[in-house]
C-alpha cells in the first residue's frame, strides 16, 4: 500500500464475514480524523498544480495508470474474489477489463467540453468574442458502493481527475482493498496528494463531506443518500447522488424468446444480481408467460452456484447483511402467494444463494417494490403492455428498464413513455459502460447523473470570458438623451419586421456616440 495515498489501511482488525467461507475476515481500521485532515491538506495543496497541467498531460498520466491496471489484472481479480466473492470469469469483464476504454471515452467527452468558443451576433454584440470554460471545483469527495469496487469508480474518478480536480475516495468498508488497488495505480502516475483513499464506514464518509471538499459524488441507499444531499446543500457544495434502482423488463409476445431468455438471465444474475441496474422484475404478456417461465426454469436450474471457481456462474453474495435482505424478500413473496419456480434458498457454502425465479408476483410483494439486490427475479403476468408502463412509472425507483420485442420501432415508441433514466430495447444495462451516455434516474433513484457531458457540472463550474475590441463607447451607455429611447424603438421595430424607420438607425447611432464621448471630455 502507498501509505501517503491510501490512509488508515495498515491495522487489521476483525470485520465482516468472507463471502467465500462465511467465516470472519480481517478488515482495515478506519482512517482517523487526523489522517483525514492530512489527506484534505495534501489534496488542497496538490490540486492547483494538477489543474495547471495541460489536458493532454493529465490524460497521458491517467492512460498510463489504466494500462498498468490491465497488466496487473490478476491482482484485482484476486482482491474482488476475496472481498466480495466475485469469481475471475465474471470479474475480468465487470472489473478488470474496462479502465483504458473508459479513460479514452472520457477524453472524447471532456476535451471538447472544457473550453468552447461562443458565437455572438455581430449586430447585437459588435467587436466582441467570447468563450466558456469548465473550471475544476477543487477537491472532489467520492463515496462509493461495494458492488463494483473498481469499475464503479470509472464514471466519477476519471472525469474528476481529467477536469483538473483532486480526489479523495471513501470506498465501501466491505471492499476497501479492491478500491484502494485502483487508487494506488493512479497515485503512481499522479502528483502526490492528487488522488487518495480514506477507509471506514458511514462515519468516515460523513467526516469526508464535512472536511472541506468542494463537491461530492455518492452512490448508495436512499436513506443515506438523502442525508448526503441535505448536508451538501447545507454546506453549499454540489452533489451527485444515486440511490439505487429496481429495474424492470417488459417481455412482449412478439419477442425472440431465445434471445430474451438469455438476455434477461444475464442482466438479472450478472454480479449475482448485485447491481443497481439489474433486472429484478419482469412483466410478461400472459399468452407467452408459460413458455417464457419454462425456458427460464430449465436454464436457471442448470446454472452453477459456488464459492468462486471458474466453473460457476453465480458467485456468493458479498456480505451477510445483503443475504438477509434477499432471504426476507423471497420469504415475503412466497407468503403473499408467489410461486417458487426454482432456487429460493442459500447454498450453505459461504454466502451463496441459488438463482431464484418467482412466478405470479404482484405489487404488494417486496420483490416487486423494494430493491432486492440479489439473484432473484419476480415475474408479473400482464394482459397488456399498458399495465407494465403504469407499474414502472409509479414504482418507487426510476433508474432503468428494458423492452423485449421483435417490433423495435414500436418498442422505441414505448420506451419514450417510460418515466425512467435509461431504457434499452432488446438488451439491458450495458449503457452504464458507455461514457457518452447519461446514467441517471427519477424518483427514489435520485437526481445524480453519471457519465456523459451532463455529469461534468458536478466536477466543474462554468466560467465565461468575453473580450471587446471596440475603440469607443456603446450607444446604450450613459448618459441618456432623447435619442436613446428612439434608437431602442427603431431596433425593436427592425427585429419584428417594421423596417420603415431603419434608415434612421445609423444617424441615431452616430449622435448617441458623439453625445457620450463629449460627456466624458
Coordinates of C-alpha atoms in Angstrom, one line a residue, residues 64-501:
X64 CA -0.5 5.1 -18.2
X65 CA -2.3 4.2 -15.0
X66 CA -5.1 2.4 -16.9
X67 CA -2.6 0.4 -18.9
X68 CA -0.8 -0.6 -15.7
X69 CA -4.2 -1.8 -14.2
X70 CA -4.8 -4.0 -17.2
X71 CA -1.3 -5.5 -16.8
X72 CA -2.0 -6.1 -13.1
X73 CA -5.4 -7.6 -13.6
X74 CA -4.6 -10.9 -11.8
X75 CA -4.2 -8.9 -8.6
X76 CA -7.5 -7.2 -8.8
X77 CA -9.3 -10.4 -9.7
X78 CA -7.9 -12.0 -6.5
X79 CA -9.0 -9.0 -4.4
X80 CA -12.6 -8.8 -5.6
X81 CA -12.8 -12.6 -5.2
X82 CA -11.6 -12.3 -1.6
X83 CA -13.7 -9.2 -0.6
X84 CA -17.0 -9.8 -2.4
X85 CA -16.8 -13.4 -3.7
X86 CA -16.7 -12.5 -7.4
X87 CA -15.1 -15.2 -9.5
X88 CA -12.5 -14.5 -12.2
X89 CA -14.6 -15.2 -15.2
X90 CA -17.1 -12.5 -14.3
X91 CA -14.5 -10.2 -12.6
X92 CA -12.4 -9.8 -15.7
X93 CA -15.4 -8.4 -17.6
X94 CA -17.1 -6.4 -14.9
X95 CA -14.0 -5.1 -13.0
X96 CA -10.7 -5.6 -14.8
X97 CA -11.2 -5.1 -18.5
X98 CA -12.5 -1.5 -18.7
X99 CA -10.1 1.2 -17.4
X100 CA -8.4 2.0 -20.7
X101 CA -11.7 2.0 -22.7
X102 CA -13.2 4.3 -20.1
X103 CA -10.5 6.8 -20.0
X104 CA -10.5 7.0 -23.8
X105 CA -14.2 7.5 -23.7
X106 CA -13.9 10.3 -21.1
X107 CA -11.3 12.0 -23.2
X108 CA -13.8 12.4 -26.1
X109 CA -16.3 14.0 -23.7
X110 CA -14.1 16.2 -21.5
X111 CA -11.6 17.6 -24.0
X112 CA -14.2 19.5 -26.2
X113 CA -16.3 20.5 -23.2
X114 CA -13.7 22.2 -21.0
X115 CA -13.2 25.2 -23.5
X116 CA -15.7 26.3 -26.1
X117 CA -15.9 29.3 -28.4
X118 CA -19.3 31.0 -28.2
X119 CA -20.6 32.6 -31.4
X120 CA -22.0 36.1 -30.9
X121 CA -24.4 38.0 -33.1
X122 CA -22.1 40.8 -34.6
X123 CA -25.0 43.2 -34.9
X124 CA -26.1 42.8 -31.2
X125 CA -22.5 42.4 -29.9
X126 CA -20.1 44.2 -32.3
X127 CA -16.4 43.9 -31.9
X128 CA -16.7 41.1 -29.3
X129 CA -15.7 37.5 -28.9
X130 CA -16.3 35.0 -26.1
X131 CA -15.6 31.6 -24.8
X132 CA -16.8 29.4 -22.0
X133 CA -14.7 27.3 -19.7
X134 CA -15.3 24.5 -17.3
X135 CA -13.2 25.2 -14.2
X136 CA -12.4 22.4 -11.7
X137 CA -14.1 22.8 -8.4
X138 CA -11.1 21.8 -6.4
X139 CA -11.3 18.7 -4.2
X140 CA -14.0 16.1 -5.0
X141 CA -15.1 13.6 -2.4
X142 CA -16.4 10.3 -3.7
X143 CA -18.3 7.9 -1.5
X144 CA -18.5 4.6 -3.4
X145 CA -20.5 1.3 -3.0
X146 CA -19.2 -2.2 -2.7
X147 CA -20.8 -4.0 -5.7
X148 CA -18.4 -2.7 -8.4
X149 CA -15.4 -1.7 -6.3
X150 CA -13.2 -0.8 -9.3
X151 CA -15.4 -0.4 -12.4
X152 CA -17.9 1.7 -10.4
X153 CA -15.2 4.3 -9.9
X154 CA -14.5 5.0 -13.6
X155 CA -17.6 7.3 -14.0
X156 CA -16.6 9.6 -11.2
X157 CA -12.8 9.4 -10.5
X158 CA -11.8 9.6 -14.2
X159 CA -13.8 12.7 -15.1
X160 CA -12.9 14.4 -11.8
X161 CA -9.2 14.0 -12.4
X162 CA -9.4 14.8 -16.2
X163 CA -11.0 18.1 -15.4
X164 CA -8.2 19.1 -13.0
X165 CA -9.6 18.2 -9.6
X166 CA -8.0 16.3 -6.7
X167 CA -10.0 13.3 -5.5
X168 CA -10.5 11.8 -2.1
X169 CA -12.3 8.4 -2.3
X170 CA -14.1 6.7 0.5
X171 CA -14.7 3.1 -0.7
X172 CA -17.1 0.8 0.9
X173 CA -16.0 -0.8 4.1
X174 CA -16.7 -4.1 2.5
X175 CA -14.3 -3.7 -0.4
X176 CA -11.6 -1.3 0.7
X177 CA -8.6 -3.2 -0.7
X178 CA -10.1 -3.6 -4.2
X179 CA -10.9 0.2 -4.5
X180 CA -7.5 1.0 -2.9
X181 CA -5.8 -1.0 -5.6
X182 CA -7.4 1.3 -8.1
X183 CA -6.2 4.4 -6.2
X184 CA -2.7 3.0 -5.9
X185 CA -2.3 2.6 -9.6
X186 CA -3.5 6.2 -10.2
X187 CA -1.3 7.6 -7.4
X188 CA 1.9 6.1 -9.1
X189 CA 1.3 8.3 -12.1
X190 CA -0.1 11.5 -10.5
X191 CA 1.5 14.1 -8.2
X192 CA 1.4 13.4 -4.5
X193 CA -1.9 14.2 -3.0
X194 CA -4.0 14.4 -6.2
X195 CA -5.7 11.1 -5.6
X196 CA -6.2 9.4 -2.2
X197 CA -8.4 7.0 -0.3
X198 CA -9.7 7.1 3.2
X199 CA -11.0 4.0 4.8
X200 CA -14.1 3.3 7.0
X201 CA -17.8 3.1 7.3
X202 CA -20.5 5.8 7.3
X203 CA -18.9 8.0 9.9
X204 CA -15.8 8.4 7.7
X205 CA -18.0 9.3 4.7
X206 CA -19.8 11.9 6.8
X207 CA -16.5 13.3 8.0
X208 CA -15.3 13.5 4.4
X209 CA -18.3 15.6 3.4
X210 CA -17.5 18.0 6.4
X211 CA -13.8 18.1 5.7
X212 CA -13.9 20.9 3.3
X213 CA -14.4 19.2 -0.1
X214 CA -15.8 21.2 -3.0
X215 CA -18.2 18.6 -4.5
X216 CA -19.5 15.1 -3.6
X217 CA -20.5 12.0 -5.5
X218 CA -22.4 9.4 -3.6
X219 CA -23.8 6.0 -4.6
X220 CA -25.8 4.0 -2.1
X221 CA -29.1 3.7 -0.3
X222 CA -32.0 6.2 -0.4
X223 CA -31.8 6.8 3.4
X224 CA -28.1 7.7 3.4
X225 CA -28.3 9.5 0.0
X226 CA -31.0 11.8 1.3
X227 CA -28.8 12.8 4.2
X228 CA -25.8 13.3 1.9
X229 CA -27.8 15.5 -0.4
X230 CA -29.1 17.6 2.5
X231 CA -25.7 18.0 4.1
X232 CA -24.1 19.1 0.9
X233 CA -26.9 21.6 0.4
X234 CA -26.2 23.0 3.8
X235 CA -22.5 23.3 3.0
X236 CA -23.3 24.9 -0.3
X237 CA -21.4 22.3 -2.4
X238 CA -22.8 20.4 -5.4
X239 CA -23.6 16.7 -5.1
X240 CA -24.5 13.9 -7.4
X241 CA -26.4 11.3 -5.6
X242 CA -27.6 7.9 -7.0
X243 CA -29.7 5.9 -4.6
X244 CA -30.4 2.6 -6.2
X245 CA -32.8 1.0 -8.7
X246 CA -35.4 -1.6 -9.2
X247 CA -35.1 -2.2 -12.9
X248 CA -37.9 -3.9 -14.8
X249 CA -38.1 -5.7 -18.2
X250 CA -41.2 -5.8 -20.4
X251 CA -41.5 -9.0 -22.4
X252 CA -43.9 -8.7 -25.3
X253 CA -45.5 -11.6 -27.2
X254 CA -43.5 -10.9 -30.4
X255 CA -40.1 -11.1 -28.8
X256 CA -37.4 -13.6 -29.7
X257 CA -37.8 -16.0 -26.7
X258 CA -34.3 -17.4 -27.2
X259 CA -32.6 -14.1 -27.0
X260 CA -34.9 -12.7 -24.4
X261 CA -34.5 -15.6 -22.0
X262 CA -30.7 -15.4 -22.4
X263 CA -30.6 -11.6 -22.1
X264 CA -32.9 -11.4 -19.0
X265 CA -30.9 -14.2 -17.4
X266 CA -27.7 -12.2 -18.0
X267 CA -29.0 -8.9 -16.6
X268 CA -30.9 -10.4 -13.7
X269 CA -28.0 -12.5 -12.5
X270 CA -24.8 -10.7 -13.5
X271 CA -22.8 -9.9 -10.4
X272 CA -25.2 -12.2 -8.6
X273 CA -27.9 -9.6 -9.1
X274 CA -26.0 -7.1 -7.0
X275 CA -26.3 -4.2 -9.4
X276 CA -28.5 -1.1 -9.3
X277 CA -29.3 -1.7 -13.0
X278 CA -30.1 -5.4 -12.5
X279 CA -33.4 -6.7 -13.8
X280 CA -35.4 -7.5 -10.7
X281 CA -38.9 -7.6 -12.1
X282 CA -40.2 -8.9 -15.5
X283 CA -43.6 -8.0 -16.8
X284 CA -44.6 -10.8 -19.3
X285 CA -47.6 -10.8 -21.6
X286 CA -49.9 -13.7 -20.4
X287 CA -50.0 -15.6 -23.7
X288 CA -46.3 -16.3 -23.6
X289 CA -45.7 -16.3 -19.9
X290 CA -45.8 -20.1 -19.6
X291 CA -43.3 -20.6 -22.4
X292 CA -41.0 -17.9 -21.0
X293 CA -41.0 -19.3 -17.5
X294 CA -40.5 -22.8 -18.7
X295 CA -37.4 -21.8 -20.6
X296 CA -36.1 -19.7 -17.7
X297 CA -36.6 -22.6 -15.2
X298 CA -34.7 -25.1 -17.4
X299 CA -31.8 -22.7 -17.8
X300 CA -31.7 -21.4 -14.2
X301 CA -31.7 -24.9 -12.7
X302 CA -28.6 -25.7 -14.7
X303 CA -26.7 -22.6 -13.6
X304 CA -23.9 -23.3 -11.2
X305 CA -23.5 -21.6 -7.8
X306 CA -20.4 -21.8 -5.7
X307 CA -17.6 -20.1 -3.8
X308 CA -15.7 -18.7 -6.7
X309 CA -14.2 -21.3 -9.0
X310 CA -14.0 -20.9 -12.8
X311 CA -16.8 -23.4 -13.2
X312 CA -19.7 -21.4 -11.8
X313 CA -21.9 -18.6 -13.0
X314 CA -23.5 -17.3 -9.7
X315 CA -20.9 -16.2 -7.1
X316 CA -21.7 -15.7 -3.4
X317 CA -23.5 -12.6 -2.0
X318 CA -20.9 -10.0 -1.0
X319 CA -22.0 -9.7 2.7
X320 CA -24.3 -11.2 5.3
X321 CA -26.5 -8.1 5.6
X322 CA -27.4 -8.3 1.9
X323 CA -28.0 -12.0 2.1
X324 CA -30.5 -11.4 4.9
X325 CA -32.4 -8.9 2.8
X326 CA -32.6 -11.4 -0.1
X327 CA -33.9 -14.2 2.1
X328 CA -36.5 -11.8 3.7
X329 CA -37.8 -10.7 0.3
X330 CA -38.2 -14.2 -1.1
X331 CA -40.0 -15.3 2.1
X332 CA -42.3 -12.3 1.9
X333 CA -43.2 -13.1 -1.8
X334 CA -44.0 -16.8 -1.0
X335 CA -46.1 -15.8 2.0
X336 CA -48.1 -13.5 -0.2
X337 CA -48.8 -16.1 -2.9
X338 CA -45.9 -16.1 -5.3
X339 CA -45.0 -19.4 -6.8
X340 CA -41.4 -20.5 -6.3
X341 CA -40.2 -21.9 -9.6
X342 CA -36.6 -22.6 -8.7
X343 CA -34.0 -21.6 -6.1
X344 CA -35.2 -19.8 -3.0
X345 CA -32.5 -20.9 -0.6
X346 CA -29.0 -20.4 0.5
X347 CA -26.4 -22.9 -0.7
X348 CA -24.7 -23.5 2.6
X349 CA -21.3 -22.6 1.1
X350 CA -20.2 -19.3 2.3
X351 CA -22.8 -16.6 1.4
X352 CA -24.1 -18.4 -1.7
X353 CA -27.7 -18.1 -2.8
X354 CA -29.3 -20.1 -5.6
X355 CA -30.7 -18.2 -8.6
X356 CA -34.4 -17.7 -7.7
X357 CA -37.4 -17.4 -10.1
X358 CA -40.7 -16.4 -8.6
X359 CA -44.0 -16.5 -10.7
X360 CA -47.4 -14.9 -10.0
X361 CA -45.9 -11.9 -8.3
X362 CA -47.7 -8.7 -7.6
X363 CA -47.1 -5.1 -6.3
X364 CA -47.8 -6.0 -2.7
X365 CA -44.5 -8.0 -2.5
X366 CA -41.1 -6.7 -1.5
X367 CA -39.5 -8.4 -4.5
X368 CA -41.6 -6.1 -6.8
X369 CA -41.5 -2.9 -4.7
X370 CA -38.1 -2.8 -2.9
X371 CA -34.5 -3.2 -4.1
X372 CA -33.6 -6.9 -3.6
X373 CA -30.0 -6.7 -4.9
X374 CA -29.6 -10.4 -5.4
X375 CA -30.1 -13.3 -7.8
X376 CA -33.9 -13.1 -7.7
X377 CA -36.3 -12.4 -10.5
X378 CA -40.0 -11.6 -9.9
X379 CA -42.4 -12.5 -12.8
X380 CA -45.6 -10.4 -13.1
X381 CA -48.1 -11.6 -15.7
X382 CA -49.8 -8.8 -17.6
X383 CA -52.7 -8.7 -20.1
X384 CA -51.3 -5.7 -22.0
X385 CA -48.2 -3.5 -22.1
X386 CA -50.2 -0.6 -20.6
X387 CA -50.2 -2.5 -17.3
X388 CA -46.4 -2.6 -17.3
X389 CA -46.0 1.0 -18.3
X390 CA -48.2 2.1 -15.4
X391 CA -46.4 -0.1 -12.9
X392 CA -43.0 1.1 -14.0
X393 CA -44.0 4.8 -14.0
X394 CA -45.4 4.5 -10.5
X395 CA -42.6 2.4 -9.0
X396 CA -40.5 3.7 -6.1
X397 CA -37.3 3.7 -8.2
X398 CA -36.8 5.1 -11.7
X399 CA -33.3 4.1 -12.9
X400 CA -33.7 1.8 -15.9
X401 CA -36.0 -0.5 -17.8
X402 CA -35.9 -2.6 -21.0
X403 CA -38.4 -3.7 -23.6
X404 CA -38.0 -7.0 -25.4
X405 CA -39.9 -7.2 -28.7
X406 CA -39.5 -8.1 -32.4
X407 CA -41.0 -4.8 -33.4
X408 CA -38.2 -2.4 -32.5
X409 CA -39.9 0.7 -33.9
X410 CA -42.9 0.0 -31.6
X411 CA -40.6 -0.8 -28.6
X412 CA -38.8 2.5 -29.2
X413 CA -42.1 4.4 -29.0
X414 CA -43.0 2.6 -25.8
X415 CA -39.5 3.5 -24.4
X416 CA -40.3 7.2 -24.7
X417 CA -43.3 6.7 -22.4
X418 CA -41.3 5.1 -19.6
X419 CA -40.5 7.5 -16.8
X420 CA -37.0 6.3 -16.0
X421 CA -33.5 7.4 -16.8
X422 CA -32.4 4.6 -19.1
X423 CA -34.4 2.4 -21.5
X424 CA -32.8 -0.4 -23.6
X425 CA -34.6 -2.3 -26.3
X426 CA -33.7 -6.0 -26.5
X427 CA -30.8 -5.5 -24.1
X428 CA -30.3 -4.1 -20.7
X429 CA -27.9 -2.0 -18.5
X430 CA -24.9 -2.1 -20.9
X431 CA -25.3 1.6 -21.3
X432 CA -23.6 2.0 -17.9
X433 CA -20.3 1.2 -19.6
X434 CA -20.7 3.9 -22.3
X435 CA -19.1 7.1 -21.0
X436 CA -21.0 9.3 -23.6
X437 CA -24.5 8.2 -22.4
X438 CA -26.0 9.6 -19.2
X439 CA -26.7 7.2 -16.4
X440 CA -29.4 8.8 -14.3
X441 CA -32.9 8.2 -12.9
X442 CA -36.0 9.6 -11.3
X443 CA -37.9 9.4 -8.0
X444 CA -36.1 7.5 -5.3
X445 CA -33.1 6.8 -7.6
X446 CA -32.2 10.4 -7.1
X447 CA -31.2 13.3 -9.4
X448 CA -27.5 12.3 -9.8
X449 CA -26.1 12.0 -13.2
X450 CA -23.1 9.7 -14.0
X451 CA -21.4 9.6 -17.4
X452 CA -21.8 12.0 -20.4
X453 CA -21.2 15.7 -20.6
X454 CA -24.3 16.2 -18.4
X455 CA -22.3 14.9 -15.4
X456 CA -19.4 17.4 -15.6
X457 CA -21.1 20.2 -13.7
X458 CA -20.6 18.1 -10.5
X459 CA -16.8 18.3 -11.1
X460 CA -16.6 21.8 -12.7
X461 CA -18.2 25.2 -12.6
X462 CA -18.8 27.1 -15.8
X463 CA -16.9 30.3 -16.4
X464 CA -17.5 32.9 -19.2
X465 CA -14.7 35.1 -20.7
X466 CA -15.6 37.9 -23.2
X467 CA -13.3 40.3 -25.0
X468 CA -14.4 43.6 -26.5
X469 CA -12.0 45.0 -29.2
X470 CA -14.1 48.1 -29.8
X471 CA -12.5 51.6 -29.6
X472 CA -15.4 53.7 -28.4
X473 CA -18.4 53.7 -26.1
X474 CA -21.6 51.7 -26.8
X475 CA -24.8 53.5 -27.8
X476 CA -26.8 52.3 -24.8
X477 CA -24.3 53.6 -22.3
X478 CA -24.9 56.6 -20.0
X479 CA -25.6 59.5 -20.3
X480 CA -29.1 59.2 -21.8
X481 CA -30.8 61.7 -24.1
X482 CA -33.9 61.7 -26.2
X483 CA -32.2 59.7 -29.0
X484 CA -31.7 56.8 -26.5
X485 CA -35.3 55.7 -26.4
X486 CA -35.8 56.5 -30.1
X487 CA -32.8 54.2 -31.1
X488 CA -34.2 51.4 -28.9
X489 CA -37.6 51.7 -30.6
X490 CA -36.1 51.5 -34.0
X491 CA -34.0 48.5 -33.1
X492 CA -37.1 46.7 -31.7
X493 CA -39.2 47.5 -34.8
X494 CA -36.4 46.2 -37.0
X495 CA -36.5 42.9 -35.2
X496 CA -40.2 42.4 -35.8
X497 CA -40.1 43.4 -39.5
X498 CA -41.1 47.1 -39.2
X499 CA -38.3 48.5 -41.4
X500 CA -39.6 51.9 -42.3
X501 CA -37.5 53.7 -39.8

